[in-house]
Amino acid sequence: MSSQHSSSPSHGATSHTGFMKALKCRECGREYPLTATHVCEFDFGPLEVAYDYDRIKRTLSREVICQRPQNMWRYRELLPVAGEPTVGRQVGYTPLVKADRLARRLGIRELYVKNDAVNYPTLSFKDRVVSVALSRSVELGFKTVACASTGNLANSVAANAASAGLECFVFIPHDLEQGKVINSLVYGANVIGIKGHYDEVNRLCAEIAGKYGWAFVNVNMRPYYAEGSKSMGFEIQEQLGWTIPEHTVVCMASGSLLTKIHKSYQEFSKLGLVEPTKWKIHGAQATGCSPITTAQKAGLDFFKPVKPNTIAKSLAIGTPADGFYALKVMKETGGYGDDVTDDEIREGIQLLAECEGIFAETAGGVTVGVAKKLIASGKIPKDSSAVLCITGNGLKTIEAMAGHVGETHDIRPNLREFEALLNQDKTQLLQA
Amino acid sequence: MAKTKAAAPRKSTAAAKPVRKAARTVARKVTEPKTARRLWLSYPPEHIKEPVIWQMSQRFPITFDIRQASVTDKIGILCLELEGASKDVEAAITWLRKVGVRVEPVELSALES
């Protein structure tokens, strides 16, 4: 492990800023230079990247996009990098699967699955946000990158940092499952296990981000990092033949993905790349960690922090940083929020796997389970079209399904035993 | 000037003592680690009518600077900066939590999935 603490980054905005104009406070609108900073000095509101849409409109067209390689950078004018991306150049453009069998099971006219379970390189949508954060970190002169994570983010930062030759520090709870630890260690990252509860890990990371000259992807690089999520929304629109889906169901941890998919629909509309139509964005959470959907169902503009207790670990954020803004998007678009129990999450995973051959992680089970509820209740009308955003691969959360998907039928290697098995009562087989 | 200053304490031991004490006090204050913490505070309904921040300022020698506030009959949300000696700021945060106020850094979910 390197003992170097500072990577001596420039920390300053580069003279060339591409199509970015500034960082802008989402609360008061004050503008800041395009540096590694994330909160407004006046009201501590979160900062967001502002773009020069007039220039982008003159540059970006459907034709230009279609001529580019099939990855998330085909929309690069709308992503926060000044020049060519340097990290994660193959990320994105995952399949949008027309899920007819699942549509029939859920009772909806048309259904699509945006499948980031096969995103490159670490099989989750986090590769999108991380490749943007690290590309921008390189532009700002950072040599060391870091994150605090319980799984997918750590894997993605470690893998993408390795491919770019960046020093990487990953902070994890010390009692994290071995599989997840190995998925970060294998890339040569410095993995630090923190012996403490959530609040303490959270505080330490905020302090480290403030003190050391590192690019902390979801702290001081958060304005850039979060923008990477928009690429999922851009791809959905392009893959639907340059249209905006009527309904989009998105799982929520911090709530950032939901707000950025909304922003992607707004941006394509504003630029004339799609016909501006009405859309609804629905939020999905696990009942064991549902601060945002609980607030949405109660008609509140704010959420109350909770202590997570769910198998959907990748959504287990009790104090979601973008919870307020996710509530606002659902309200503005007429979307709904709902949540599902651990059993309903497993059922959702199995339903998607059996109908479409897609094995999603627990967050995917949340999305499918909530979509099922919203369709059944008529909040998503049965004669409409919807897109479900699947954010990670089931191989990452095998333990959640262990003991819930049946067992193998073991026989000796002869035909007689196989045929005896085939002739067994079908009910017995299913029960086995 | 330098000579006069250097000679002054030697004129009277009694007079010199307070000067040294004061110097030590200043030195302690200067070397004591200072910190500034940016925080979100959430009040449960039962604490909304209590002057919790005033109580905190009376108990601990720290300064507070409120940047945002939203108070309804269901929840009070406050965004503020606390500044002072590290141990005093930490003690104030511990006290806030003890009285039932939820305290989070403005970064909120630094720990992600």
XYZ file of C-alpha atoms in Angstrom:
545
model
C 0.000 0.000 0.000
C 1.324 3.400 -0.876
C 1.924 5.760 2.013
C 1.628 8.808 -0.197
C -1.253 10.966 0.888
C -1.315 13.648 -1.708
C -1.365 13.179 -5.431
C -0.716 16.869 -6.005
C -3.637 17.479 -8.308
C -4.227 20.840 -9.838
C -7.728 20.943 -8.300
C -8.436 23.785 -10.671
C -10.715 23.993 -13.646
C -8.910 23.290 -16.871
C -8.864 26.157 -19.337
C -10.815 24.035 -21.826
C -14.118 22.924 -20.321
C -15.809 21.294 -23.290
C -19.527 21.935 -23.226
C -19.675 22.502 -19.481
C -20.342 26.016 -18.242
C -20.018 25.793 -14.476
C -21.027 23.948 -11.358
C -24.348 25.323 -10.164
C -26.065 25.083 -6.774
C -29.360 23.206 -7.054
C -30.786 25.352 -4.263
C -29.719 28.950 -4.867
C -28.323 28.765 -8.419
C -24.907 30.240 -7.531
C -22.201 29.193 -9.969
C -18.758 27.771 -9.186
C -15.692 26.873 -11.260
C -15.510 23.336 -12.620
C -13.273 21.989 -9.849
C -13.483 19.046 -7.442
C -16.133 20.479 -5.151
C -19.653 19.411 -4.373
C -21.520 21.771 -2.052
C -22.447 25.427 -2.260
C -20.469 27.563 0.189
C -23.565 29.614 1.001
C -26.357 27.148 1.698
C -24.472 23.819 1.455
C -26.821 22.792 -1.346
C -25.527 20.162 -3.815
C -23.758 21.341 -6.954
C -24.704 20.149 -10.419
C -22.989 20.545 -13.796
C -24.497 23.245 -16.031
C -24.001 22.944 -19.794
C -23.983 25.287 -22.764
C -27.055 23.816 -24.465
C -26.981 26.309 -27.355
C -23.542 25.078 -28.395
C -24.526 21.457 -27.862
C -27.592 21.925 -30.054
C -25.385 23.151 -32.887
C -23.072 20.138 -32.527
C -25.130 17.142 -31.512
C -27.676 15.445 -33.745
C -29.105 11.947 -34.164
C -26.826 11.471 -37.179
C -23.701 12.445 -35.243
C -24.621 10.116 -32.392
C -25.359 7.188 -34.717
C -21.943 7.462 -36.386
C -20.136 7.002 -33.091
C -19.119 3.719 -31.391
C -21.839 2.013 -29.364
C -20.879 3.045 -25.843
C -22.065 5.719 -23.394
C -19.615 8.283 -24.770
C -21.620 8.661 -27.994
C -23.467 11.378 -26.000
C -20.216 12.922 -24.735
C -21.315 16.557 -25.215
C -23.899 15.940 -22.478
C -21.408 14.313 -20.114
C -19.078 16.327 -17.852
C -15.699 15.865 -19.490
C -13.740 18.616 -21.195
C -12.069 16.440 -23.806
C -12.004 12.823 -24.911
C -12.821 10.356 -22.120
C -9.784 8.540 -20.752
C -11.390 5.999 -18.415
C -14.070 3.442 -19.264
C -14.239 4.084 -22.984
C -16.176 0.852 -23.582
C -18.810 1.369 -20.899
C -22.513 1.407 -21.695
C -24.862 0.825 -24.606
C -26.294 -2.170 -22.815
C -29.252 -4.045 -24.364
C -32.810 -2.737 -24.166
C -34.710 -6.020 -24.198
C -38.328 -6.173 -25.357
C -39.689 -8.288 -22.538
C -42.862 -9.809 -24.009
C -43.046 -12.819 -21.706
C -42.587 -10.668 -18.599
C -45.137 -8.186 -19.981
C -47.720 -10.982 -20.216
C -46.966 -12.102 -16.649
C -47.277 -8.565 -15.295
C -50.319 -7.793 -17.433
C -49.030 -4.802 -19.378
C -49.220 -4.140 -23.120
C -45.531 -3.412 -23.710
C -42.487 -3.800 -21.489
C -38.757 -3.259 -21.931
C -35.845 -4.128 -19.693
C -32.776 -1.889 -19.782
C -30.184 -4.458 -18.852
C -27.202 -2.948 -17.045
C -26.620 -6.368 -15.473
C -24.261 -6.817 -18.429
C -22.598 -3.418 -18.272
C -18.843 -3.414 -18.870
C -16.555 -4.056 -17.012
C -18.062 -4.871 -13.580
C -21.661 -5.818 -14.442
C -23.482 -2.879 -12.884
C -24.643 0.600 -13.845
C -21.955 2.004 -11.517
C -19.470 1.655 -14.373
C -21.264 4.571 -16.031
C -20.874 7.007 -13.126
C -17.386 5.824 -12.254
C -16.002 6.166 -15.777
C -17.273 9.756 -15.878
C -15.910 10.578 -12.403
C -12.498 9.082 -13.158
C -12.219 10.652 -16.616
C -12.919 14.045 -15.047
C -10.512 13.272 -12.176
C -7.736 12.673 -14.707
C -8.575 15.978 -16.413
C -8.314 17.765 -13.056
C -4.902 16.244 -12.405
C -5.717 13.662 -9.746
C -3.549 10.568 -9.448
C -5.426 8.958 -6.536
C -9.119 8.080 -6.522
C -11.274 6.776 -3.698
C -14.759 5.755 -2.661
C -16.683 4.373 0.287
C -18.837 1.465 -0.705
C -20.554 -1.746 0.255
C -20.174 -3.451 -3.123
C -20.832 -2.393 -6.704
C -19.244 1.044 -6.477
C -16.074 -0.346 -4.875
C -15.720 -2.989 -7.604
C -16.216 -0.439 -10.353
C -13.826 2.166 -8.939
C -11.165 -0.518 -8.362
C -11.517 -1.962 -11.874
C -11.679 1.327 -13.755
C -8.833 2.848 -11.708
C -6.697 -0.197 -12.483
C -7.335 0.156 -16.210
C -6.334 3.820 -16.057
C -3.257 3.285 -13.847
C -4.675 5.363 -10.980
C -3.898 4.744 -7.321
C -7.111 3.593 -5.655
C -8.401 3.546 -2.084
C -11.639 1.755 -1.311
C -13.279 2.105 2.104
C -15.634 -0.679 3.120
C -17.329 -1.855 6.321
C -14.835 -4.283 7.900
C -17.397 -7.110 8.066
C -18.352 -7.071 4.356
C -18.790 -10.472 2.662
C -15.552 -12.013 1.394
C -16.772 -12.178 -2.205
C -17.280 -8.442 -2.400
C -13.880 -7.766 -0.838
C -12.120 -10.023 -3.349
C -13.922 -8.246 -6.204
C -12.077 -5.076 -5.215
C -8.771 -6.542 -4.021
C -8.202 -8.421 -7.266
C -7.712 -5.128 -9.125
C -4.894 -4.096 -6.788
C -6.884 -1.472 -4.896
C -5.984 -0.459 -1.347
C -9.008 -1.815 0.506
C -9.566 -0.337 3.960
C -12.051 -2.075 6.254
C -13.569 0.342 8.728
C -14.611 -0.977 12.123
C -17.617 1.149 12.814
C -21.271 1.605 12.078
C -22.728 3.417 9.106
C -22.631 6.914 10.655
C -18.959 6.583 11.513
C -17.980 5.319 8.060
C -19.950 8.177 6.550
C -18.267 10.783 8.738
C -14.766 9.426 8.190
C -15.190 9.481 4.415
C -16.421 13.073 4.494
C -13.347 13.990 6.567
C -10.916 12.138 4.311
C -12.444 13.761 1.249
C -11.982 17.158 2.871
C -8.406 16.594 4.041
C -6.578 14.620 1.352
C -5.908 15.584 -2.212
C -7.867 12.653 -3.611
C -10.761 12.399 -5.992
C -13.473 10.850 -3.841
C -15.871 9.800 -6.585
C -19.129 10.219 -4.677
C -18.045 13.084 -2.421
C -15.935 15.863 -3.963
C -16.411 14.453 -7.510
C -20.140 13.858 -7.001
C -21.395 16.544 -9.441
C -19.515 14.814 -12.292
C -20.071 11.264 -11.047
C -23.851 11.631 -10.847
C -24.069 12.904 -14.432
C -22.874 9.530 -15.717
C -26.295 8.076 -14.852
C -27.862 10.169 -17.604
C -26.283 7.899 -20.202
C -28.701 5.136 -19.201
C -31.603 7.450 -20.051
C -30.006 8.623 -23.324
C -29.599 5.013 -24.430
C -33.194 4.125 -23.535
C -34.499 6.951 -25.717
C -32.264 6.112 -28.660
C -32.999 2.371 -28.421
C -36.739 3.102 -28.348
C -36.370 4.807 -31.734
C -35.770 8.309 -30.365
C -38.809 8.395 -28.106
C -39.343 8.855 -24.401
C -41.011 5.924 -22.625
C -44.404 6.599 -21.074
C -43.368 4.956 -17.814
C -39.929 4.275 -16.368
C -39.426 2.311 -13.155
C -36.136 2.994 -11.382
C -34.793 1.571 -8.129
C -33.589 4.114 -5.596
C -30.651 4.088 -3.203
C -29.509 7.723 -3.003
C -32.244 8.603 -5.536
C -29.656 10.044 -7.928
C -30.283 7.593 -10.815
C -33.984 8.469 -10.921
C -33.297 12.218 -11.060
C -30.667 11.792 -13.765
C -32.860 9.629 -15.998
C -35.435 12.408 -15.738
C -32.729 14.933 -16.652
C -31.746 12.842 -19.682
C -35.340 12.961 -20.967
C -35.421 16.731 -20.399
C -32.126 17.262 -22.222
C -33.012 15.205 -25.295
C -36.351 17.046 -25.469
C -34.666 20.428 -25.120
C -32.165 19.584 -27.875
C -34.866 18.332 -30.238
C -33.416 14.821 -30.347
C -36.775 13.379 -29.300
C -40.334 14.589 -29.589
C -41.236 16.175 -26.246
C -43.931 13.973 -24.753
C -45.198 13.390 -21.233
C -43.417 10.811 -19.155
C -43.761 9.386 -15.667
C -40.899 8.171 -13.540
C -41.656 5.752 -10.703
C -39.332 4.993 -7.798
C -38.745 1.554 -6.272
C -37.296 0.707 -2.866
C -37.096 -2.258 -0.515
C -39.535 -2.117 2.390
C -36.568 -2.603 4.735
C -35.072 0.681 3.523
C -37.761 2.895 2.053
C -37.295 6.476 3.248
C -38.167 7.920 -0.180
C -41.177 5.779 -1.105
C -42.588 6.106 2.422
C -42.444 9.888 2.054
C -43.929 9.706 -1.471
C -46.855 7.589 -0.316
C -47.483 9.964 2.592
C -47.425 12.948 0.227
C -44.413 14.513 1.990
C -41.691 16.637 0.373
C -39.012 15.312 2.731
C -37.959 11.905 3.974
C -37.214 10.656 7.457
C -33.876 8.798 7.752
C -34.142 5.070 8.487
C -31.867 2.232 9.568
C -31.703 -0.210 6.627
C -32.696 -3.849 7.071
C -33.112 -5.551 3.701
C -31.513 -8.152 1.430
C -31.237 -5.400 -1.205
C -27.889 -4.221 0.174
C -27.135 -2.129 -2.893
C -30.171 0.037 -2.096
C -29.574 0.201 1.654
C -29.038 3.923 2.132
C -30.990 5.275 5.081
C -30.187 8.938 4.410
C -30.391 9.282 0.627
C -28.469 12.319 -0.633
C -30.879 12.915 -3.526
C -34.030 11.757 -1.768
C -35.545 15.236 -1.761
C -34.940 15.658 -5.495
C -36.229 12.160 -6.321
C -39.479 12.999 -4.522
C -39.681 16.188 -6.546
C -39.247 14.329 -9.865
C -41.931 11.766 -9.017
C -44.295 14.574 -8.068
C -43.546 16.652 -11.175
C -43.937 13.756 -13.600
C -46.950 12.185 -11.876
C -44.970 9.068 -10.962
C -45.415 6.891 -7.910
C -43.171 5.246 -5.385
C -43.634 1.846 -3.825
C -41.630 -0.762 -1.973
C -41.412 -4.545 -1.715
C -40.523 -7.045 0.994
C -37.536 -9.379 0.856
C -39.763 -12.243 -0.342
C -41.226 -10.037 -3.079
C -37.671 -9.071 -4.101
C -36.733 -12.741 -4.552
C -39.959 -13.316 -6.455
C -39.086 -10.381 -8.728
C -35.608 -11.760 -9.416
C -37.020 -15.174 -10.259
C -39.772 -13.732 -12.447
C -37.274 -11.772 -14.533
C -34.951 -14.759 -14.778
C -37.680 -17.234 -15.778
C -39.376 -14.928 -18.273
C -36.428 -13.185 -19.900
C -33.296 -15.118 -18.981
C -31.895 -12.137 -17.112
C -30.438 -12.750 -13.662
C -30.545 -9.450 -11.800
C -29.167 -8.603 -8.388
C -31.542 -7.802 -5.530
C -32.043 -4.217 -6.710
C -33.451 -5.677 -9.951
C -35.885 -7.745 -7.922
C -37.010 -4.533 -6.247
C -37.660 -2.884 -9.620
C -39.612 -5.846 -11.008
C -41.565 -6.300 -7.764
C -42.572 -2.647 -7.605
C -43.491 -2.591 -11.320
C -45.753 -5.580 -10.677
C -47.469 -3.695 -7.838
C -47.865 -0.481 -9.807
C -49.355 -2.327 -12.793
C -51.697 -4.358 -10.594
C -52.939 -1.206 -8.859
C -53.461 0.629 -12.152
C -50.884 3.314 -11.346
C -49.117 2.089 -14.466
C -52.074 1.440 -16.819
C -52.268 -2.027 -18.372
C -52.556 -0.583 -21.911
C -49.347 1.439 -21.613
C -45.638 0.906 -22.258
C -42.953 0.823 -19.577
C -39.201 0.466 -19.165
C -37.671 -1.262 -16.141
C -34.117 -0.209 -15.268
C -32.072 -3.194 -14.112
C -28.879 -1.960 -12.471
C -26.755 -4.965 -11.523
C -26.003 -8.638 -12.097
C -27.435 -11.460 -9.994
C -24.035 -13.101 -9.685
C -23.196 -10.315 -7.227
C -25.920 -11.289 -4.758
C -26.119 -15.088 -5.071
C -26.514 -15.428 -1.283
C -29.899 -13.681 -1.446
C -31.310 -16.489 -3.594
C -29.563 -19.436 -1.937
C -32.143 -21.881 -0.617
C -34.980 -20.181 -2.508
C -34.648 -21.526 -6.049
C -35.085 -25.281 -5.585
C -32.416 -27.998 -5.657
C -30.695 -30.237 -8.177
C -31.977 -33.776 -8.815
C -28.983 -36.055 -8.330
C -28.903 -39.451 -10.065
C -26.332 -42.144 -10.845
C -24.989 -42.118 -14.432
C -27.478 -44.471 -16.067
C -30.513 -44.014 -18.296
C -32.820 -46.027 -16.036
C -32.446 -43.582 -13.163
C -32.906 -40.605 -15.470
C -36.113 -42.013 -16.919
C -37.375 -42.903 -13.466
C -36.837 -39.300 -12.536
C -38.699 -38.095 -15.630
C -41.633 -40.321 -14.793
C -42.003 -38.971 -11.296
C -45.078 -36.995 -10.547
C -44.570 -33.457 -11.881
C -45.767 -31.915 -8.673
C -43.137 -33.840 -6.793
C -40.476 -32.575 -9.171
C -41.505 -29.000 -8.679
C -41.530 -29.408 -4.943
C -38.079 -30.985 -4.889
C 12.970 47.573 21.953
C 14.031 43.974 22.031
C 16.262 44.548 25.036
C 13.496 46.303 26.991
C 11.070 43.462 26.269
C 13.551 40.805 27.211
C 14.498 42.584 30.409
C 11.014 43.318 31.617
C 10.147 39.926 33.149
C 13.409 39.893 35.132
C 12.468 43.083 37.010
C 9.874 41.303 39.074
C 9.237 37.577 39.365
C 5.714 38.269 40.596
C 4.955 40.368 37.553
C 6.509 37.840 35.214
C 4.321 34.931 36.267
C 1.021 36.180 34.833
C 2.775 37.019 31.584
C 4.054 33.440 31.271
C 0.631 32.078 32.195
C -1.018 34.192 29.545
C 1.540 33.053 27.022
C 0.873 29.434 27.896
C -2.881 29.985 27.540
C -2.438 31.577 24.133
C -0.121 28.792 23.069
C -2.658 26.162 24.118
C -5.429 27.923 22.253
C -3.308 28.256 19.145
C -2.157 24.636 19.110
C -5.537 23.108 19.998
C -6.864 21.493 16.841
C -9.745 23.474 15.369
C -12.399 22.071 13.143
C -15.428 23.161 11.155
C -18.158 20.606 10.498
C -20.992 21.037 7.970
C -24.021 19.122 9.105
C -27.658 18.269 8.483
C -29.735 18.075 11.644
C -33.155 16.408 11.705
C -35.424 16.984 14.683
C -38.164 14.577 15.620
C -41.530 16.312 16.261
C -41.119 16.243 20.056
C -38.029 18.482 19.839
C -39.299 21.011 17.326
C -40.418 23.492 19.978
C -37.230 23.180 22.032
C -34.350 25.663 21.582
C -31.855 22.852 21.047
C -29.250 24.925 19.209
C -29.315 27.600 21.903
C -28.915 24.903 24.566
C -25.953 23.495 22.655
C -24.298 26.905 22.423
C -24.657 27.357 26.174
C -23.073 24.015 26.923
C -20.167 24.035 24.482
C -17.748 26.834 23.466
C -18.412 26.563 19.735
C -19.901 28.819 17.087
C -22.773 27.816 14.835
C -23.844 29.247 11.498
C -27.267 28.261 10.145
C -27.331 28.010 6.316
C -30.730 26.404 5.661
C -33.753 25.562 7.779
C -37.132 23.975 7.186
C -39.484 23.403 10.089
C -42.933 21.862 9.861
C -45.114 20.244 12.506
C -43.744 16.856 11.412
C -40.000 17.449 11.197
C -37.360 20.119 11.642
C -34.438 20.101 9.219
C -31.464 22.381 9.763
C -28.259 22.773 7.813
C -25.456 24.402 9.794
C -21.745 24.734 10.313
C -20.208 24.125 13.722
C -16.784 25.564 14.429
C -14.482 25.280 17.405
C -11.946 23.048 19.086
C -12.282 19.518 17.718
C -13.105 18.025 21.098
C -15.804 20.631 21.730
C -17.396 20.147 18.301
C -17.377 16.362 18.757
C -18.839 16.727 22.251
C -21.595 18.982 20.888
C -22.458 16.460 18.171
C -22.541 13.654 20.730
C -24.836 15.757 22.926
C -27.167 16.542 19.986
C -27.467 12.830 19.215
C -28.065 12.092 22.886
C -31.037 14.449 23.022
C -32.559 12.795 19.949
C -31.406 14.944 17.033
C -30.142 13.052 13.992
C -26.809 14.442 12.807
C -25.336 13.723 9.363
C -22.518 15.314 7.361
C -23.800 17.387 4.414
C -22.386 14.675 2.142
C -25.096 12.331 3.508
C -24.572 9.042 1.720
C -20.804 8.971 1.345
C -21.104 5.225 1.758
C -22.756 3.855 -1.385
C -23.569 0.435 -2.680
